[in-house]
Amino acid sequence: MNAISQDAVASASGSKLEALNAWVAEVAALTRPDTIHWCDGSDAENAALTAKMQADGTLIKLNEQTHPGSWLHRSDPDDVARVEHLTFVCTSERDDAGPNNHWMAPADGHAQMDALFDGCMAGRTMYVVPYCMGPIGSPLSRCGVEITDSPYVVANMRIMTRMGAPALARIEKEGAFVKGLHSTGELDPNRRFIMHFPEELTIKSYGSGYGGNALLGKKCHALRIASHQARSEGWLAEHMLILGLQNPQGDTHYIAAAFPSACGKTNLAMLIPPEGYLNDGWKITTVGDDICWMRPGADGRLYAINPEAGFFGVAPGTSKKSNPNALACLQRDAIFTNVGVTADNQPWWEGLDNGQQPATDWRGEPYDAAKRPAAHPNSRFTVSAKSCPSYSPEAENPAGVPISAIVFGGRRASLVPLVFEARDWTHGVLVGAAMGSETTAAATGAVGVMRRDPMAMKPFCGYNFADYFSHWLSFDNGANKLPKIFHVNWFRKSDAGKFMWPGFGDNLRVLEWMIGRVKGEAGAVETPIGFLPTDADLNLDGIELDDEARAKLFGFEQAGWQAEFASIGEYLGEYGPRMPQALKDEQQRIAAKLAD
Ligand code: GDP
Ligand code: PGA
Ligand code: MN
Ligand code: MN
């Protein structure tokens, strides 16, 4: 065993906050690194770290002419996505974590993790990364410190959060922070766990370098720990994008939308209006693409901030046609993980459609279409939000932006129409609770299997879903002016198996209808599942939809919905007596209407 050096012990005291120094010293005593580096987030620090990673092969330099300041990282082939079966919520009471989480008693969780961390940083540098989720000056923001032995994690945290000196200053002032301990360990899938201790505001993650498992500010803090905190403090931490929709008159409405991972959040957040709309002066601004923290303001409306500072986006499918704003962000200073490269070292992925060809696949082998795709289906880019042409100045507003509409959505090949509106808040909470979606490559496991993913939070809610739905219902207290709630499905397929809705920029047509509903101007027909537009209530000028598409995108299929509501009833029942009665009543009310 190698003992921790005196130098390391001395450098444990890098802050003015005793509790932070003590924790860093305690972690160093357990993990026994060679050195401790407190990250200040400076350019010089980043340059030194990047040079070190280039030298040891962690980062591969991309073509400096076409992609200045950009890098490729190839992860371990067994470490390419979130691992939900290895992710735990460790609350003292098992029922507080709920059937929606894997659970372990906190003492057992700590024992298991500390055994893995024992001596794991020997010969390595331990980085102490202070970060702030949300604008440094916002009362809605929350801070954390991630300790990691991965410089790749540091480089990504620098883009994804407000990291370094300003965050440390806020932490020293507040005295409170979320503790996150991370080590890539030996990347053995059998020695990999992501554990959360919400009652202690603590995260321990071992054995993975992948974004959602390793960048602890993101899913672990900003969703699992924050959702738990939000419940006791009266706010919401959600898996939602936030966008501003500006109409030709110059009014902006903000919309928050929850779709499961790899179901279209980043694309919707950066949408460029179709030509006719552009000419008329419609515009979308991006506040956030993955996480939304919101709480009622003095006027009773919900105000939202994006706790992140960057985008960790899905690369495949991103093209000049589908998402020009994302492509513009990727011109410089981006980190690409598990994409392919061209012969002249430009990043490449399926659906990039720029006329170039891959030479090397994501595993570093010569590209062979018969063997594997050039880019892993869950390959990602990490890029600063500031580099996005549509980034909203309001994203830096410490007060957040007022939300006019909340949207839930998933990947549903059948049954679910393009869009519908919930009758009221309670119905809207049921619509969110009942969300179903086909699984994607963002998590390990089978792809394309329909599962319940309430509010797109199945992998991210840090407590019992029954309590989470009660918390959502509690916002309808008579004083709040709550947004309208909608449900969308961009992924409805024809009998021939093709997507029927053009999606992407044309999704603006659906957003326009929503704001029309908010203002009481747009038409709809009432059905048992909510208000549906007819194909005449949406502006469909310039797109072609055949009869099958019109029937399925705007239709209500009574028999199918009867079966769906029976399945929703069973799902709510799985949570037993803890499930709020108001939600069960709402399900039964609609099921009864469907039976008429
Ligand atoms: P996120 O992970 O929720 O942020 O999802 P992304 O916006 O990164 O999209 C995930 C995948 O869905 C990408 O391959 C996109 O090209 C695809 N996608 C996004 N929006 C649409 C849409 O409106 N229609 C269709 N058919 N595909 C979409
Ligand atoms: P996504 O983010 O929602 O943009 O896919 C990553 C994830 O949820 O794993
Ligand atoms: Mn996500
Ligand atoms: Mn995304």
XYZ file of C-alpha atoms in Angstrom, residues 184-534:
351
model
C -12.792 5.857 -13.396
C -11.329 2.899 -11.512
C -10.378 0.035 -13.796
C -13.448 0.508 -16.067
C -14.534 -3.022 -15.240
C -18.325 -3.247 -15.763
C -18.402 -5.623 -12.799
C -16.861 -3.015 -10.533
C -19.045 -0.068 -11.524
C -21.659 1.684 -9.368
C -23.248 5.108 -9.251
C -24.668 5.680 -5.775
C -26.591 8.617 -4.378
C -27.072 9.495 -0.720
C -29.674 12.273 -0.985
C -30.037 12.685 2.782
C -26.282 13.468 2.952
C -26.170 15.422 -0.349
C -23.480 12.957 -1.432
C -22.697 11.050 -4.640
C -20.189 8.218 -5.142
C -19.458 7.004 -8.668
C -16.886 4.366 -9.565
C -15.779 2.566 -12.707
C -17.124 4.726 -15.545
C -15.936 7.783 -17.433
C -19.220 8.220 -19.367
C -20.992 11.599 -19.093
C -24.136 10.693 -17.191
C -22.156 8.430 -14.847
C -19.091 10.625 -14.366
C -19.935 14.326 -14.833
C -21.553 14.398 -11.418
C -23.001 17.913 -11.736
C -25.357 16.711 -14.466
C -27.667 13.744 -13.820
C -26.397 12.819 -10.342
C -26.539 16.295 -8.784
C -28.833 18.424 -10.973
C -31.498 15.700 -11.225
C -31.246 12.934 -8.592
C -29.943 14.910 -5.614
C -31.648 18.163 -6.682
C -35.063 16.519 -7.144
C -34.828 15.289 -3.560
C -33.794 18.753 -2.321
C -36.444 20.426 -4.476
C -39.193 18.384 -2.871
C -38.370 19.623 0.610
C -37.702 23.195 -0.561
C -40.796 23.618 -2.774
C -39.305 23.628 -6.277
C -38.878 21.240 -9.218
C -35.727 19.712 -10.746
C -36.708 18.302 -14.124
C -35.306 16.532 -17.214
C -36.465 19.362 -19.480
C -35.197 21.671 -22.173
C -36.165 25.343 -21.947
C -36.754 27.397 -25.085
C -38.022 30.880 -25.887
C -40.549 31.146 -28.729
C -40.607 34.650 -30.174
C -43.526 35.521 -32.467
C -43.515 38.133 -35.262
C -44.914 40.727 -32.821
C -41.793 40.272 -30.685
C -43.492 38.538 -27.719
C -41.536 35.659 -26.223
C -43.127 32.688 -24.474
C -40.934 30.176 -22.654
C -41.663 26.472 -22.970
C -40.147 23.623 -20.909
C -40.263 20.131 -22.383
C -39.447 16.714 -20.915
C -38.530 13.943 -23.362
C -36.523 10.842 -22.408
C -32.826 10.706 -23.332
C -32.271 10.730 -27.107
C -35.887 11.722 -27.853
C -35.367 15.226 -29.218
C -34.692 17.760 -26.410
C -31.481 19.216 -27.845
C -33.033 19.451 -31.310
C -36.204 21.189 -30.108
C -34.243 23.597 -27.891
C -32.208 24.771 -30.915
C -34.966 24.664 -33.516
C -34.712 26.871 -36.585
C -38.177 27.786 -37.923
C -39.206 26.529 -41.372
C -38.840 29.043 -44.181
C -42.297 30.659 -44.139
C -42.084 31.188 -40.373
C -38.553 32.561 -40.628
C -39.682 35.117 -43.181
C -42.524 36.148 -40.916
C -40.075 36.768 -38.052
C -40.526 33.737 -35.811
C -37.490 32.839 -33.730
C -36.447 30.227 -31.160
C -33.907 31.009 -28.445
C -32.226 28.303 -26.365
C -32.132 28.530 -22.577
C -31.293 24.879 -21.871
C -31.349 21.480 -23.596
C -31.505 18.891 -20.800
C -32.228 20.116 -17.263
C -34.617 22.694 -15.823
C -34.925 23.935 -12.253
C -38.093 25.911 -11.605
C -40.039 27.433 -8.747
C -42.990 29.776 -8.296
C -42.055 33.467 -8.344
C -43.749 36.297 -6.444
C -46.397 36.507 -9.200
C -47.203 32.788 -8.862
C -45.760 31.841 -12.252
C -43.067 29.164 -12.529
C -39.591 30.629 -13.162
C -36.937 28.365 -14.646
C -33.172 28.305 -14.934
C -30.908 25.950 -16.852
C -28.405 24.715 -14.261
C -25.908 23.753 -16.972
C -23.447 25.872 -18.962
C -22.947 23.546 -21.923
C -24.534 20.903 -24.097
C -23.744 17.184 -23.939
C -25.549 16.265 -27.131
C -26.182 13.124 -29.157
C -24.000 13.334 -32.315
C -25.678 10.859 -34.725
C -28.483 12.485 -36.681
C -27.083 16.004 -36.143
C -26.749 17.689 -39.529
C -26.927 21.074 -41.174
C -30.473 20.173 -42.146
C -31.740 18.689 -38.853
C -29.976 20.993 -36.370
C -27.933 23.832 -37.926
C -27.494 25.558 -34.554
C -25.868 22.470 -33.038
C -23.615 22.144 -36.040
C -22.606 25.787 -35.676
C -21.673 25.176 -32.009
C -19.413 22.347 -33.115
C -17.153 24.515 -35.280
C -14.559 24.955 -32.535
C -13.583 24.088 -28.940
C -15.696 20.927 -28.774
C -14.968 17.550 -27.233
C -16.346 14.621 -29.248
C -16.704 11.255 -27.558
C -16.942 8.019 -29.583
C -17.557 9.500 -33.020
C -15.780 8.309 -36.185
C -13.175 10.366 -38.053
C -12.453 11.089 -41.713
C -9.054 10.471 -43.311
C -8.111 14.087 -42.535
C -9.241 13.823 -38.915
C -12.574 15.560 -39.000
C -15.309 14.189 -36.748
C -17.920 12.074 -38.541
C -21.178 10.389 -37.574
C -24.149 8.730 -39.206
C -26.574 11.374 -40.473
C -23.968 14.166 -40.604
C -24.642 14.308 -44.355
C -21.817 16.652 -45.269
C -20.572 14.656 -48.245
C -17.565 13.249 -46.386
C -16.767 9.636 -45.553
C -15.470 8.059 -42.348
C -12.059 6.380 -42.396
C -11.869 5.243 -38.776
C -14.687 4.105 -36.489
C -15.311 5.032 -32.853
C -13.167 2.148 -31.639
C -10.207 3.401 -33.675
C -10.466 0.643 -36.278
C -10.706 1.111 -40.072
C -14.348 1.880 -40.880
C -16.267 -1.136 -42.167
C -20.003 -0.562 -42.639
C -20.635 -4.295 -42.288
C -18.932 -4.404 -38.908
C -20.235 -1.420 -36.921
C -21.380 2.163 -37.402
C -18.607 4.767 -37.577
C -20.003 6.614 -34.565
C -21.453 4.862 -31.531
C -25.254 5.458 -31.509
C -24.781 7.260 -28.172
C -21.676 9.202 -29.249
C -21.735 12.728 -27.861
C -20.383 16.237 -28.217
C -19.575 18.531 -25.308
C -19.690 22.209 -26.124
C -20.209 25.529 -24.346
C -23.751 26.910 -24.522
C -22.254 30.319 -25.354
C -21.098 28.990 -28.722
C -24.682 28.336 -29.789
C -26.079 30.995 -32.172
C -29.546 30.619 -30.606
C -28.334 30.791 -26.962
C -30.665 33.105 -25.067
C -29.214 36.019 -23.065
C -32.031 35.209 -20.625
C -30.218 31.967 -19.771
C -27.913 34.101 -17.609
C -30.821 35.899 -15.905
C -30.526 35.097 -12.172
C -34.334 35.301 -11.832
C -34.940 32.675 -14.518
C -37.576 32.821 -17.264
C -41.378 32.506 -16.772
C -42.792 29.266 -18.186
C -45.993 29.428 -20.291
C -46.245 25.755 -21.255
C -44.897 22.422 -20.081
C -44.598 19.657 -22.661
C -44.233 15.926 -22.098
C -43.339 13.569 -24.928
C -41.900 10.254 -25.921
C -41.145 7.898 -28.775
C -44.390 6.149 -29.601
C -44.632 4.356 -32.961
C -48.369 3.818 -32.493
C -51.494 5.182 -30.758
C -50.238 8.540 -29.426
C -51.206 11.527 -31.632
C -48.890 14.382 -32.585
C -50.095 16.655 -29.785
C -52.798 17.054 -27.169
C -53.470 19.409 -24.281
C -54.277 18.404 -20.725
C -57.546 19.679 -19.272
C -55.981 21.122 -16.123
C -52.938 20.733 -13.860
C -54.049 17.452 -12.239
C -54.759 15.942 -15.639
C -51.400 17.269 -16.826
C -49.608 15.571 -13.949
C -51.324 12.318 -14.959
C -50.235 12.846 -18.570
C -46.647 13.199 -17.311
C -46.949 10.272 -14.905
C -48.330 8.041 -17.652
C -45.612 8.841 -20.190
C -44.330 5.891 -22.144
C -41.411 5.783 -24.542
C -39.348 3.324 -26.533
C -35.859 2.896 -25.026
C -32.795 4.403 -26.774
C -29.002 3.970 -26.858
C -28.530 6.614 -24.127
C -28.631 3.827 -21.539
C -27.175 0.319 -21.824
C -29.742 -2.416 -22.558
C -32.270 -3.199 -25.278
C -33.291 -0.369 -27.634
C -36.873 0.181 -28.859
C -38.705 -1.395 -25.919
C -41.703 0.629 -24.702
C -41.508 1.420 -20.987
C -43.171 3.858 -18.598
C -40.891 6.845 -18.161
C -42.882 9.354 -16.085
C -41.930 12.919 -16.944
C -38.759 11.455 -18.564
C -37.488 11.061 -14.980
C -37.469 7.251 -14.631
C -33.650 7.153 -14.520
C -33.313 10.442 -12.636
C -35.884 10.915 -9.875
C -34.021 10.733 -6.561
C -37.057 9.610 -4.576
C -40.304 7.615 -4.707
C -42.344 8.492 -7.818
C -45.554 8.432 -5.734
C -44.151 11.264 -3.570
C -42.871 12.995 -6.706
C -46.366 13.062 -8.245
C -47.783 14.381 -4.929
C -45.149 17.112 -5.030
C -46.164 18.041 -8.591
C -49.860 18.106 -7.597
C -49.066 20.392 -4.644
C -48.188 23.285 -6.982
C -51.914 23.638 -7.778
C -52.595 25.542 -4.563
C -54.888 28.319 -5.751
C -52.121 30.948 -5.538
C -49.888 29.784 -8.390
C -50.515 30.707 -12.031
C -49.473 27.453 -13.563
C -48.512 26.784 -17.179
C -50.688 24.699 -19.488
C -49.517 21.116 -19.959
C -49.232 19.348 -23.344
C -48.087 15.986 -24.709
C -46.317 15.483 -28.038
C -45.119 12.552 -30.143
C -42.735 13.345 -33.015
C -42.138 9.643 -33.618
C -45.491 8.217 -34.791
C -44.919 5.673 -37.575
C -47.001 4.666 -40.590
C -48.067 1.087 -41.262
C -45.012 0.954 -43.519
C -42.793 1.847 -40.529
C -41.852 5.408 -41.559
C -41.992 8.513 -39.335
C -45.069 10.398 -40.530
C -44.354 13.812 -39.009
C -41.437 15.722 -40.613
C -40.259 16.842 -37.162
C -37.269 19.102 -36.402
C -37.968 22.680 -37.683
C -41.573 21.780 -38.445
C -42.163 21.100 -34.749
C -42.538 24.886 -34.526
C -46.033 24.439 -35.993
C -46.976 22.493 -32.875
C -45.373 25.044 -30.531
C -47.297 27.813 -32.284
C -50.558 25.938 -31.642
C -49.652 25.512 -27.959
C -49.075 29.223 -27.443
C -52.310 29.841 -29.369
C -54.030 27.653 -26.771
C -52.305 29.497 -23.914
C -53.676 32.744 -25.328
C -57.119 31.223 -25.920
C -56.867 31.730 -29.677
C -56.275 28.284 -31.206
C -58.963 25.673 -31.810
C -59.205 22.073 -30.586
C -61.690 19.266 -30.049
C -62.275 17.705 -26.667
C -61.702 13.952 -26.318
C -61.406 11.776 -23.187
C -57.575 12.120 -23.327
C -57.627 15.920 -23.627
C -57.886 18.612 -26.298
C -56.647 17.607 -29.762
C -56.130 19.957 -32.703
C -57.680 18.985 -36.005
